[in-house]
Coordinates of C-alpha atoms in Angstrom, one line a residue:
Chain A
M1 CA 236.9 84.1 237.0
L2 CA 235.0 84.2 233.5
S3 CA 235.2 81.0 231.5
S4 CA 236.4 81.9 227.8
E5 CA 232.7 81.4 226.5
Q6 CA 231.4 83.8 229.0
Q7 CA 234.4 86.9 228.4
L8 CA 233.2 90.1 227.7
F9 CA 235.2 92.8 225.5
L10 CA 234.8 96.2 225.3
G11 CA 235.7 98.0 222.2
I12 CA 236.7 101.6 222.2
D13 CA 237.0 104.2 219.6
G14 CA 238.1 107.1 220.7
G15 CA 238.7 110.8 219.0
G16 CA 238.7 114.8 219.1
S17 CA 234.9 114.7 219.3
K18 CA 233.7 111.7 221.0
C19 CA 234.5 108.2 222.5
K20 CA 232.3 105.4 221.4
A21 CA 232.1 102.1 223.4
V22 CA 230.4 98.7 222.6
I23 CA 230.4 95.6 224.7
V24 CA 229.9 92.3 223.0
D25 CA 230.1 88.7 224.3
A26 CA 232.4 85.8 223.2
N27 CA 230.4 85.4 220.0
M28 CA 230.6 89.3 219.4
Q29 CA 227.2 89.5 220.0
C30 CA 226.7 93.2 220.9
L31 CA 225.2 93.6 224.7
G32 CA 225.1 97.5 224.9
E33 CA 226.9 100.8 223.5
G34 CA 227.5 104.1 225.1
I35 CA 229.0 107.3 223.8
A36 CA 230.9 110.2 225.9
G37 CA 233.3 113.4 225.1
A38 CA 236.4 113.8 223.3
A39 CA 239.0 111.1 223.9
N40 CA 242.0 112.5 222.4
P41 CA 245.1 112.0 224.5
F42 CA 247.2 114.4 222.5
H43 CA 244.6 117.2 223.8
C44 CA 244.5 115.9 227.1
V45 CA 245.4 112.2 228.6
E46 CA 243.3 112.4 231.9
H47 CA 240.3 113.9 229.9
A48 CA 240.9 110.8 227.4
Q49 CA 240.8 108.3 230.2
N50 CA 237.7 109.8 231.9
S51 CA 236.1 109.7 228.5
I52 CA 236.6 105.9 227.9
V53 CA 235.9 104.9 231.7
E54 CA 232.4 107.2 231.2
A55 CA 231.7 105.6 227.5
A56 CA 232.4 102.0 229.1
G57 CA 230.0 102.8 232.2
L58 CA 227.3 103.6 229.7
A59 CA 227.8 100.5 227.5
L60 CA 227.5 98.4 230.8
A61 CA 224.6 100.6 232.0
D62 CA 223.0 99.7 228.4
A63 CA 223.7 96.2 228.7
G64 CA 221.9 96.2 232.0
M65 CA 225.3 95.3 233.9
D66 CA 226.6 96.4 237.0
S67 CA 229.2 99.2 236.9
Q68 CA 231.8 96.9 239.0
R69 CA 231.8 94.3 235.9
I70 CA 234.1 97.0 234.1
G71 CA 236.8 94.9 235.9
D72 CA 235.6 91.5 233.8
L73 CA 236.0 93.5 230.6
I74 CA 239.0 92.9 228.1
A75 CA 239.4 96.2 226.2
G76 CA 240.3 97.0 222.8
V77 CA 241.2 100.6 222.7
G78 CA 241.6 102.5 219.6
L79 CA 242.7 106.3 220.0
A80 CA 243.5 109.5 218.1
G81 CA 247.1 110.6 219.0
V82 CA 248.7 107.5 220.1
N83 CA 250.5 107.3 216.7
I84 CA 253.0 110.1 218.6
P85 CA 254.9 107.6 220.8
K86 CA 254.7 110.1 223.9
Y87 CA 250.8 109.5 224.1
F88 CA 250.9 105.8 223.2
S89 CA 253.4 105.3 226.3
L90 CA 251.1 107.6 228.7
M91 CA 247.9 106.0 227.9
N92 CA 249.9 102.3 227.8
D93 CA 251.1 103.0 231.5
W94 CA 247.4 104.2 232.6
Q95 CA 246.3 102.3 235.5
H96 CA 242.9 101.3 233.9
P97 CA 239.9 99.9 235.5
F98 CA 239.5 96.7 232.8
K99 CA 241.1 93.2 233.3
A100 CA 243.3 93.7 230.0
M101 CA 243.7 96.6 227.5
H102 CA 245.4 96.3 224.2
L103 CA 246.0 99.9 223.0
A104 CA 246.0 100.8 219.0
T105 CA 245.6 103.9 217.0
D106 CA 242.1 104.8 215.8
L107 CA 243.5 104.0 212.4
H108 CA 244.4 100.7 213.3
I109 CA 241.1 99.7 214.6
A110 CA 239.0 101.5 211.7
C111 CA 241.2 99.6 209.3
L112 CA 240.6 96.0 211.1
G113 CA 236.8 96.9 211.4
A114 CA 236.6 97.7 207.8
H115 CA 238.2 94.4 206.7
D116 CA 236.6 92.7 209.5
G117 CA 240.1 91.9 211.3
E118 CA 241.9 91.3 207.8
Q119 CA 244.6 93.4 206.5
G120 CA 244.1 96.4 204.2
A121 CA 243.5 99.7 203.7
I122 CA 241.4 103.0 204.7
M123 CA 240.8 106.3 203.9
I124 CA 239.2 108.7 206.0
C125 CA 237.3 111.9 205.2
G126 CA 235.3 113.2 208.1
T127 CA 236.5 116.2 210.4
G128 CA 240.0 115.4 209.7
S129 CA 241.5 113.2 206.9
V130 CA 243.9 110.3 206.8
G131 CA 244.9 107.6 204.7
Y132 CA 246.4 104.4 206.3
V133 CA 247.5 100.6 205.0
S134 CA 248.1 97.7 207.4
S135 CA 250.5 94.6 206.5
A136 CA 251.8 91.8 208.2
D137 CA 255.0 93.7 209.0
E138 CA 254.5 97.2 208.9
S139 CA 251.6 99.7 208.6
L140 CA 251.7 103.2 207.0
I141 CA 250.0 106.6 207.4
V142 CA 249.5 109.0 204.4
G143 CA 248.6 112.9 205.5
G144 CA 246.4 113.6 208.3
H145 CA 248.9 115.6 210.5
G146 CA 246.0 118.0 211.7
F147 CA 244.3 121.2 211.3
P148 CA 245.1 123.7 210.0
Q149 CA 248.3 122.5 208.9
G150 CA 247.3 119.4 207.0
D151 CA 244.3 116.9 207.0
I152 CA 243.8 118.0 203.3
C153 CA 240.5 117.3 202.0
S154 CA 239.1 117.1 205.2
G155 CA 235.7 118.7 206.4
A156 CA 237.7 121.4 208.4
W157 CA 240.0 121.8 205.3
L158 CA 237.2 122.4 203.0
G159 CA 235.6 124.8 205.7
L160 CA 238.6 126.8 205.6
Q161 CA 239.1 127.1 202.1
A162 CA 235.5 128.1 201.7
V163 CA 236.0 131.0 204.1
Q164 CA 239.4 132.0 202.7
R165 CA 237.6 132.2 199.1
V166 CA 234.3 134.3 200.7
L167 CA 236.6 136.9 202.4
L168 CA 238.9 137.1 199.1
A169 CA 235.6 137.9 197.4
S170 CA 234.2 140.3 200.1
D171 CA 237.6 142.5 199.1
A172 CA 236.9 142.1 195.4
L173 CA 240.2 140.4 195.4
G174 CA 239.0 137.0 194.3
E175 CA 236.0 135.6 192.4
Q176 CA 232.5 136.3 193.1
T177 CA 231.3 132.8 194.8
L178 CA 227.8 131.1 195.6
L179 CA 229.8 130.3 198.9
S180 CA 229.5 133.9 200.0
E181 CA 225.8 133.8 200.5
K182 CA 225.5 130.2 201.8
I183 CA 228.0 130.7 204.6
F184 CA 227.0 134.2 205.8
Q185 CA 223.8 132.8 205.7
A186 CA 224.4 129.7 207.8
L187 CA 226.5 131.4 210.1
D188 CA 223.8 134.6 210.3
C189 CA 226.8 137.0 208.8
Q190 CA 225.7 140.4 207.2
Q191 CA 229.4 141.2 206.1
A192 CA 232.7 140.1 206.4
T193 CA 233.4 141.4 209.9
D194 CA 230.7 139.3 211.0
L195 CA 232.4 136.3 209.6
V196 CA 235.5 137.3 211.2
S197 CA 234.0 137.5 214.5
C198 CA 232.3 133.9 214.4
L199 CA 235.6 132.6 213.3
S200 CA 237.5 133.9 215.9
G201 CA 239.0 131.0 218.2
Q202 CA 237.5 128.3 216.3
G203 CA 239.0 125.0 215.5
A204 CA 238.4 122.0 213.0
T205 CA 234.8 121.1 214.2
Y206 CA 233.3 124.2 213.2
Y207 CA 235.1 124.9 209.9
A208 CA 234.0 121.3 209.2
R209 CA 230.6 122.1 209.6
L210 CA 230.7 124.5 206.7
A211 CA 232.0 121.9 204.4
V212 CA 228.2 120.8 203.2
H213 CA 228.2 124.2 201.5
V214 CA 231.3 123.8 199.3
F215 CA 229.6 120.5 198.0
D216 CA 226.0 122.2 197.5
A217 CA 227.6 125.4 196.1
A218 CA 229.8 122.8 193.5
D219 CA 226.8 121.1 192.7
A220 CA 224.8 124.5 191.9
G221 CA 227.5 125.1 189.5
D222 CA 229.8 127.3 191.5
L223 CA 233.3 127.7 190.1
V224 CA 234.9 128.4 193.1
A225 CA 233.8 125.6 194.9
Q226 CA 234.3 123.2 192.2
Q227 CA 238.2 124.4 191.9
I228 CA 238.3 123.6 195.9
L229 CA 236.8 120.2 195.4
A230 CA 238.9 119.9 192.5
Q231 CA 242.1 120.5 194.3
A232 CA 240.7 118.0 197.2
S233 CA 240.2 115.0 194.9
N234 CA 244.0 115.4 193.4
Y235 CA 245.1 115.1 197.0
F236 CA 242.9 112.5 197.5
S237 CA 244.1 110.8 194.3
A238 CA 247.8 110.9 195.1
M239 CA 247.2 109.6 198.6
F240 CA 244.9 106.6 197.1
H241 CA 247.8 105.8 194.7
K242 CA 250.5 105.8 197.8
L243 CA 248.2 103.5 200.0
M244 CA 247.6 101.2 196.6
A245 CA 251.4 100.8 195.9
R246 CA 251.2 98.7 199.3
N247 CA 249.1 96.3 197.4
P248 CA 246.2 96.1 199.9
T249 CA 243.7 93.3 199.4
R250 CA 240.8 95.7 200.2
I251 CA 240.5 99.4 200.6
S252 CA 237.2 101.4 202.2
L253 CA 236.5 105.0 202.3
I254 CA 234.7 105.9 205.3
G255 CA 234.1 109.1 207.6
G256 CA 231.1 111.4 207.5
L257 CA 232.2 113.2 204.1
Q258 CA 232.6 110.1 201.9
V259 CA 229.2 110.4 200.8
R260 CA 229.4 113.7 199.4
L261 CA 233.3 113.2 198.2
K262 CA 232.3 110.2 196.4
D263 CA 231.0 112.1 193.4
W264 CA 234.3 114.4 193.1
L265 CA 236.8 111.0 192.8
A266 CA 237.9 109.7 189.5
I267 CA 235.6 107.2 188.5
D268 CA 238.5 104.3 188.5
I269 CA 239.3 105.1 192.1
F270 CA 235.8 105.2 193.4
N271 CA 235.0 101.9 191.6
Q272 CA 238.0 100.3 194.3
F273 CA 236.8 101.1 197.3
S274 CA 234.9 98.3 199.4
K275 CA 232.2 98.8 201.6
P276 CA 233.3 98.8 205.1
R277 CA 232.1 95.5 207.1
Q278 CA 232.4 96.7 210.6
P279 CA 232.9 100.2 212.5
P280 CA 235.6 100.9 214.3
E281 CA 234.7 100.2 217.8
I282 CA 234.1 96.7 216.1
G283 CA 237.5 96.7 214.9
A284 CA 238.7 97.4 218.5
I285 CA 237.4 94.5 219.6
L286 CA 238.7 92.5 216.9
F287 CA 242.2 93.8 217.7
A288 CA 241.8 92.9 221.3
R289 CA 241.1 89.3 220.5
Q290 CA 244.0 89.0 218.1
Q291 CA 246.3 90.3 220.8
A292 CA 244.8 88.4 223.5
Q293 CA 245.6 85.1 221.2
Q294 CA 249.1 86.2 220.7
N295 CA 249.7 86.8 223.9
Chain B
M1 CA 243.8 172.9 234.8
L2 CA 247.2 172.8 232.3
S3 CA 247.1 175.6 230.0
S4 CA 247.3 174.4 226.4
E5 CA 251.1 175.0 226.4
Q6 CA 251.4 172.4 229.3
Q7 CA 249.0 170.0 228.0
L8 CA 250.0 166.3 227.9
F9 CA 249.4 163.8 225.2
L10 CA 249.3 159.9 225.2
G11 CA 249.6 157.9 222.3
I12 CA 248.7 154.2 222.3
D13 CA 248.9 151.6 219.8
G14 CA 247.5 148.2 220.7
G15 CA 247.5 145.1 219.1
G16 CA 247.4 141.3 219.8
S17 CA 251.0 141.0 221.1
K18 CA 251.5 144.1 223.0
C19 CA 250.5 147.4 223.7
K20 CA 253.0 150.9 223.4
A21 CA 252.4 153.8 225.1
V22 CA 254.3 157.4 224.7
I23 CA 253.8 160.4 226.6
V24 CA 255.0 164.1 224.7
D25 CA 254.0 167.7 225.5
A26 CA 252.5 170.0 223.5
N27 CA 255.5 170.2 221.2
M28 CA 255.4 166.6 220.4
Q29 CA 258.5 166.2 222.3
C30 CA 258.8 162.7 223.6
L31 CA 258.9 162.9 227.6
G32 CA 258.5 158.8 228.3
E33 CA 257.6 155.6 227.3
G34 CA 256.0 152.1 228.1
I35 CA 255.1 148.6 226.7
A36 CA 252.5 146.2 228.5
G37 CA 250.7 143.3 227.0
A38 CA 248.2 142.7 224.4
A39 CA 245.3 145.1 224.1
N40 CA 243.1 144.0 221.3
P41 CA 239.4 144.1 222.7
F42 CA 238.4 141.6 220.1
H43 CA 240.2 138.9 222.3
C44 CA 239.1 140.3 225.6
V45 CA 238.0 144.1 226.5
E46 CA 239.4 144.1 230.2
H47 CA 242.7 142.8 229.5
A48 CA 242.9 145.6 226.5
Q49 CA 242.1 148.1 228.9
N50 CA 244.0 147.0 232.0
S51 CA 246.8 146.6 229.2
I52 CA 246.6 150.5 228.0
V53 CA 246.3 151.5 231.7
E54 CA 249.7 149.6 232.5
A55 CA 251.6 150.9 229.3
A56 CA 250.4 154.4 230.2
G57 CA 251.6 154.3 233.9
L58 CA 255.0 152.9 232.4
A59 CA 255.2 155.8 230.2
L60 CA 254.5 158.2 233.0
A61 CA 257.1 156.3 235.4
D62 CA 259.7 156.9 232.4
A63 CA 258.7 160.3 232.1
G64 CA 259.5 160.9 235.8
M65 CA 256.0 161.8 236.4
D66 CA 253.6 160.6 239.3
S67 CA 251.0 158.0 238.5
Q68 CA 248.4 160.4 239.6
R69 CA 248.9 162.6 236.7
I70 CA 246.8 160.0 234.1
G71 CA 244.0 162.3 234.4
D72 CA 246.2 165.0 232.9
L73 CA 246.6 163.2 229.7
I74 CA 244.7 163.4 226.7
A75 CA 244.5 160.1 224.8
G76 CA 244.8 159.2 221.5
V77 CA 244.2 155.4 221.5
G78 CA 244.7 152.9 218.4
L79 CA 243.3 149.6 218.6
A80 CA 243.1 146.3 216.8
G81 CA 239.8 144.9 216.5
V82 CA 237.8 148.2 216.9
N83 CA 236.8 148.3 213.4
I84 CA 234.1 145.8 214.5
P85 CA 231.5 148.0 215.6
K86 CA 230.7 146.2 218.8
Y87 CA 234.2 146.5 220.0
F88 CA 234.5 150.1 218.9
S89 CA 231.4 150.7 221.2
L90 CA 232.6 148.7 224.3
M91 CA 235.9 150.1 224.4
N92 CA 234.3 153.7 223.5
D93 CA 232.1 153.6 226.6
W94 CA 235.2 152.8 228.7
Q95 CA 235.1 155.0 231.9
H96 CA 239.0 155.3 231.3
P97 CA 241.3 157.4 233.7
F98 CA 242.4 159.8 230.7
K99 CA 241.2 163.6 230.6
A100 CA 240.0 162.6 227.4
M101 CA 240.1 159.7 225.2
H102 CA 240.0 159.9 221.3
L103 CA 239.3 156.2 219.9
A104 CA 240.5 154.7 216.4
T105 CA 241.5 151.4 214.7
D106 CA 245.1 150.6 214.9
L107 CA 245.2 151.0 210.7
H108 CA 243.7 154.8 211.2
I109 CA 246.6 155.5 213.9
A110 CA 249.7 153.8 211.6
C111 CA 248.5 155.7 208.5
L112 CA 248.3 158.8 210.3
G113 CA 251.7 158.2 211.7
A114 CA 253.3 157.0 208.4
H115 CA 252.0 160.2 206.6
D116 CA 252.7 162.7 209.7
G117 CA 248.9 163.5 210.0
E118 CA 248.1 163.8 206.4
Q119 CA 245.6 161.1 204.5
G120 CA 247.5 158.3 202.6
A121 CA 248.0 154.7 202.2
I122 CA 249.9 151.7 204.5
M123 CA 250.3 148.3 203.9
I124 CA 251.0 146.5 206.9
C125 CA 253.1 143.2 206.6
G126 CA 254.0 141.6 210.1
T127 CA 252.2 138.6 212.3
G128 CA 249.3 139.7 210.3
S129 CA 248.9 141.4 207.1
V130 CA 246.3 144.0 205.8
G131 CA 246.0 147.2 203.4
Y132 CA 244.4 150.7 204.4
V133 CA 243.8 154.1 203.1
S134 CA 242.2 157.0 204.5
S135 CA 240.7 160.0 203.0
A136 CA 238.8 163.0 203.9
D137 CA 234.9 161.3 203.4
E138 CA 235.7 157.5 203.9
S139 CA 238.7 154.9 204.5
L140 CA 238.9 151.2 203.1
I141 CA 240.2 148.3 205.1
V142 CA 241.6 146.0 202.5
G143 CA 242.4 141.9 203.3
G144 CA 243.3 141.4 207.0
H145 CA 240.6 139.1 208.1
G146 CA 242.8 137.1 210.7
F147 CA 244.8 133.7 210.8
P148 CA 244.1 131.4 209.6
Q149 CA 241.2 132.4 207.4
G150 CA 243.1 135.4 205.9
D151 CA 246.0 137.8 206.4
I152 CA 247.7 136.5 203.3
C153 CA 251.1 137.2 202.9
S154 CA 251.5 137.8 206.4
G155 CA 254.1 136.2 208.8
A156 CA 251.5 133.7 210.2
W157 CA 250.4 133.0 206.5
L158 CA 254.1 132.4 205.5
G159 CA 254.5 130.1 208.3
L160 CA 251.7 128.2 207.9
Q161 CA 252.4 127.9 204.0
A162 CA 255.7 126.5 205.0
V163 CA 254.6 123.5 207.5
Q164 CA 251.8 122.6 205.1
R165 CA 254.7 122.1 202.6
V166 CA 256.9 120.5 204.7
L167 CA 254.1 117.7 205.5
L168 CA 253.2 117.2 202.1
A169 CA 257.0 116.4 201.5
S170 CA 256.9 114.1 204.4
D171 CA 254.5 111.9 203.0
A172 CA 256.3 112.4 199.5
L173 CA 253.1 114.0 198.5
G174 CA 254.6 117.3 197.7
E175 CA 257.8 118.3 196.4
Q176 CA 261.0 118.1 198.8
T177 CA 262.0 121.4 200.0
L178 CA 264.9 123.3 201.9
L179 CA 262.0 124.2 204.3
S180 CA 262.1 120.7 205.9
E181 CA 265.4 121.1 207.2
K182 CA 264.9 124.7 208.5
I183 CA 261.6 124.3 210.4
F184 CA 262.7 120.8 211.8
Q185 CA 266.0 122.1 213.3
A186 CA 264.5 125.7 214.3
L187 CA 261.8 123.5 216.4
D188 CA 264.2 120.6 217.1
C189 CA 262.0 118.2 215.2
Q190 CA 263.1 114.6 214.2
Q191 CA 260.2 113.9 211.8
A192 CA 256.5 115.3 210.9
T193 CA 254.8 114.0 214.3
D194 CA 257.2 116.1 216.4
L195 CA 256.3 118.9 214.1
V196 CA 252.5 118.5 214.7
S197 CA 253.3 118.0 218.2
C198 CA 254.7 121.6 218.2
L199 CA 252.3 122.8 216.2
S200 CA 249.1 121.6 218.5
G201 CA 247.1 124.8 219.8
Q202 CA 249.7 127.3 218.3
G203 CA 248.0 130.7 217.0
A204 CA 249.2 133.2 214.4
T205 CA 252.5 134.5 216.3
Y206 CA 254.0 130.7 216.8
Y207 CA 253.6 130.2 212.8
A208 CA 255.0 133.7 212.0
R209 CA 258.4 133.0 213.8
L210 CA 258.7 130.6 211.0
A211 CA 258.2 133.1 207.8
V212 CA 262.1 134.1 208.3
H213 CA 262.8 130.4 207.0
V214 CA 260.7 130.9 203.8
F215 CA 262.7 134.2 202.8
D216 CA 266.1 132.4 203.6
A217 CA 265.2 129.1 201.6
A218 CA 263.8 130.9 198.9
D219 CA 267.0 133.0 198.8
A220 CA 268.9 129.8 198.9
G221 CA 267.1 128.8 195.6
D222 CA 264.4 126.3 196.8
L223 CA 261.6 126.3 194.6
V224 CA 258.9 126.0 197.0
A225 CA 259.8 128.5 199.1
Q226 CA 259.9 130.9 195.9
Q227 CA 256.5 129.6 195.2
I228 CA 255.0 130.6 198.3
L229 CA 256.4 134.1 197.9
A230 CA 255.5 134.2 194.5
Q231 CA 251.6 133.6 195.6
A232 CA 252.5 136.2 198.7
S233 CA 253.5 138.6 196.2
N234 CA 250.5 138.2 193.7
Y235 CA 248.2 138.8 196.8
F236 CA 250.0 142.1 197.7
S237 CA 250.3 143.7 194.3
A238 CA 246.3 143.0 194.0
M239 CA 246.0 144.9 197.5
F240 CA 248.2 147.6 196.4
H241 CA 246.5 148.1 193.3
K242 CA 243.1 148.4 195.0
L243 CA 244.4 150.8 197.4
M244 CA 245.9 152.9 194.8
A245 CA 242.7 153.1 192.8
R246 CA 241.6 155.8 195.6
N247 CA 244.6 157.9 194.7
P248 CA 246.5 158.3 198.0
T249 CA 249.1 161.0 198.1
R250 CA 251.6 158.7 199.9
I251 CA 251.7 154.9 200.3
S252 CA 254.1 153.2 203.1
L253 CA 254.7 149.7 203.9
I254 CA 255.2 148.9 207.4
G255 CA 255.4 145.8 209.7
G256 CA 258.1 143.7 210.9
L257 CA 258.5 141.3 207.5
Q258 CA 258.2 144.7 205.4
V259 CA 262.3 144.6 204.8
R260 CA 262.6 140.9 203.6
L261 CA 259.1 141.1 201.6
K262 CA 260.4 144.2 199.6
D263 CA 262.8 141.7 197.7
W264 CA 259.9 140.0 196.3
L265 CA 258.0 142.6 195.1
A266 CA 257.4 143.9 191.5
I267 CA 259.8 146.6 191.2
D268 CA 256.9 149.3 190.0
I269 CA 255.2 148.5 193.0
F270 CA 258.3 148.4 195.4
N271 CA 259.6 151.9 194.0
Q272 CA 256.1 153.7 195.1
F273 CA 256.6 153.0 198.8
S274 CA 257.4 156.0 200.7
K275 CA 259.4 155.7 204.0
P276 CA 256.9 155.9 207.1
R277 CA 257.1 159.3 208.8
Q278 CA 256.4 158.3 212.2
P279 CA 255.4 155.4 214.5
P280 CA 251.9 154.2 214.9
E281 CA 251.9 155.9 218.7
I282 CA 252.5 159.0 217.3
G283 CA 250.0 158.5 214.9
A284 CA 247.7 158.1 218.0
I285 CA 248.3 161.6 219.2
L286 CA 248.5 163.3 216.0
F287 CA 244.7 161.6 215.7
A288 CA 243.9 163.1 219.3
R289 CA 245.0 166.3 218.4
Q290 CA 243.0 166.5 215.3
Q291 CA 240.0 165.2 217.3
A292 CA 240.5 168.1 220.0
Q293 CA 240.7 170.6 217.7
Q294 CA 237.5 169.8 215.8
N295 CA 235.6 169.4 219.3

């Protein structure tokens, strides 16, 4: 048995594109990190479990520890998809290899991380988009819902809007736009049929890679790109106000697109965002420690 | 050898969901019909070829003919996806089992069918949407481009719009709508997370099945559904005017949603549609006979 001073903690942040793992000691000192493939049980439960074990193994190796020590770790695991009760149960019933596992949504651990273990709110804008506010009694998810049906203002949504406008312009049924040149060039396309070939069967990640062109074209004065970002910003404002109605102490904006998006938000909203204090995988550890104390 | 009076013709209409075959004699009398699975080479060339052969075999059996007689057939083959040069070449280079094969786009054979072998224009509104106008020297495709990036006003597009509005309403970030009740009921969902589970990984065909609820809700006075149909109708009008700028002699509206859509089109547009004279698979035979005469 490890004494409480010797206890090791594993933090997992698993989503649709990757699974991050971090191992810390009882003083929250980082000992090792690892990254494995997608870990969204909504897409595949077994795959998610394998990615979590793989990422944990890589973090152990990075810490110079034997792979057998996986059984010493108290794991905080934050995953996309487990807001759906069925997938929470499937993951929570897992015969995991850890000493203990505390499961939460990716949103909850991101929020705990951003506010260093305190309650608060987050807005995420990366490949997907979603808002979340936690409080002692109840938490609230706003938006999300995935691609192409939801995730308004996300990278995937921005990319899809851009492509739709490019295709409308190619038929001369919509305004001409700088997005055409940028996206045709980025995907090495000569015409609309090439673009359609590229897009066949692609998902959120592919469309999200095109989002940067919306920001670039808008910065260059393109009206179509500016219209797309105005629509995104309107939605984001509505989501912001819905979260703030719960009176969170702090709110943070996180995700790969937050830097570019900030320029398009109303200044009164922009000014209310506080810098996130810790990354989601550390939030997962804070969650595990809170749960372990309560039990 | 068959004399020209004995010559048999095969018409193929192949798309993303099914492949229809019809066999006619030299007097265009229907001898047999068959339906097989998807035949869109853009999705899988080998699958498309197999579906064509299977549908032809079923049509031969329906005509009470031996399967060996496939080699006697002059085939007119209209396929989705062959507007893209790469897929036209792949299909045209096929070592097919027919006496001869004449390949065209699904749009061209549908247009020839609708106007009984004459030039003209068509607008299609089913799972997908697209406009097409043929003339002696050049043809023009307007719209299309697939789902979710194009096919505005199609069943898939209407279904996606509906779901987006239902999810916005579920977050109280959009107007409440009768679509929520209708779509939750149709998919046996209790809440937004159930709906998201249903939608995961679904394509155009799934979304298109939801389009009927947009028409039903709009007919029942739902403003959100009416907004969606107004947007669809605007796009359809723009597409109509672009096709009519080529001065086609006739224009027909075809596809599974045309009956419901007609109520939402401007009356001056509605009145200009002529009833299609023949189905696409007969258009494929008319194409083959035109090509055989020219050669």
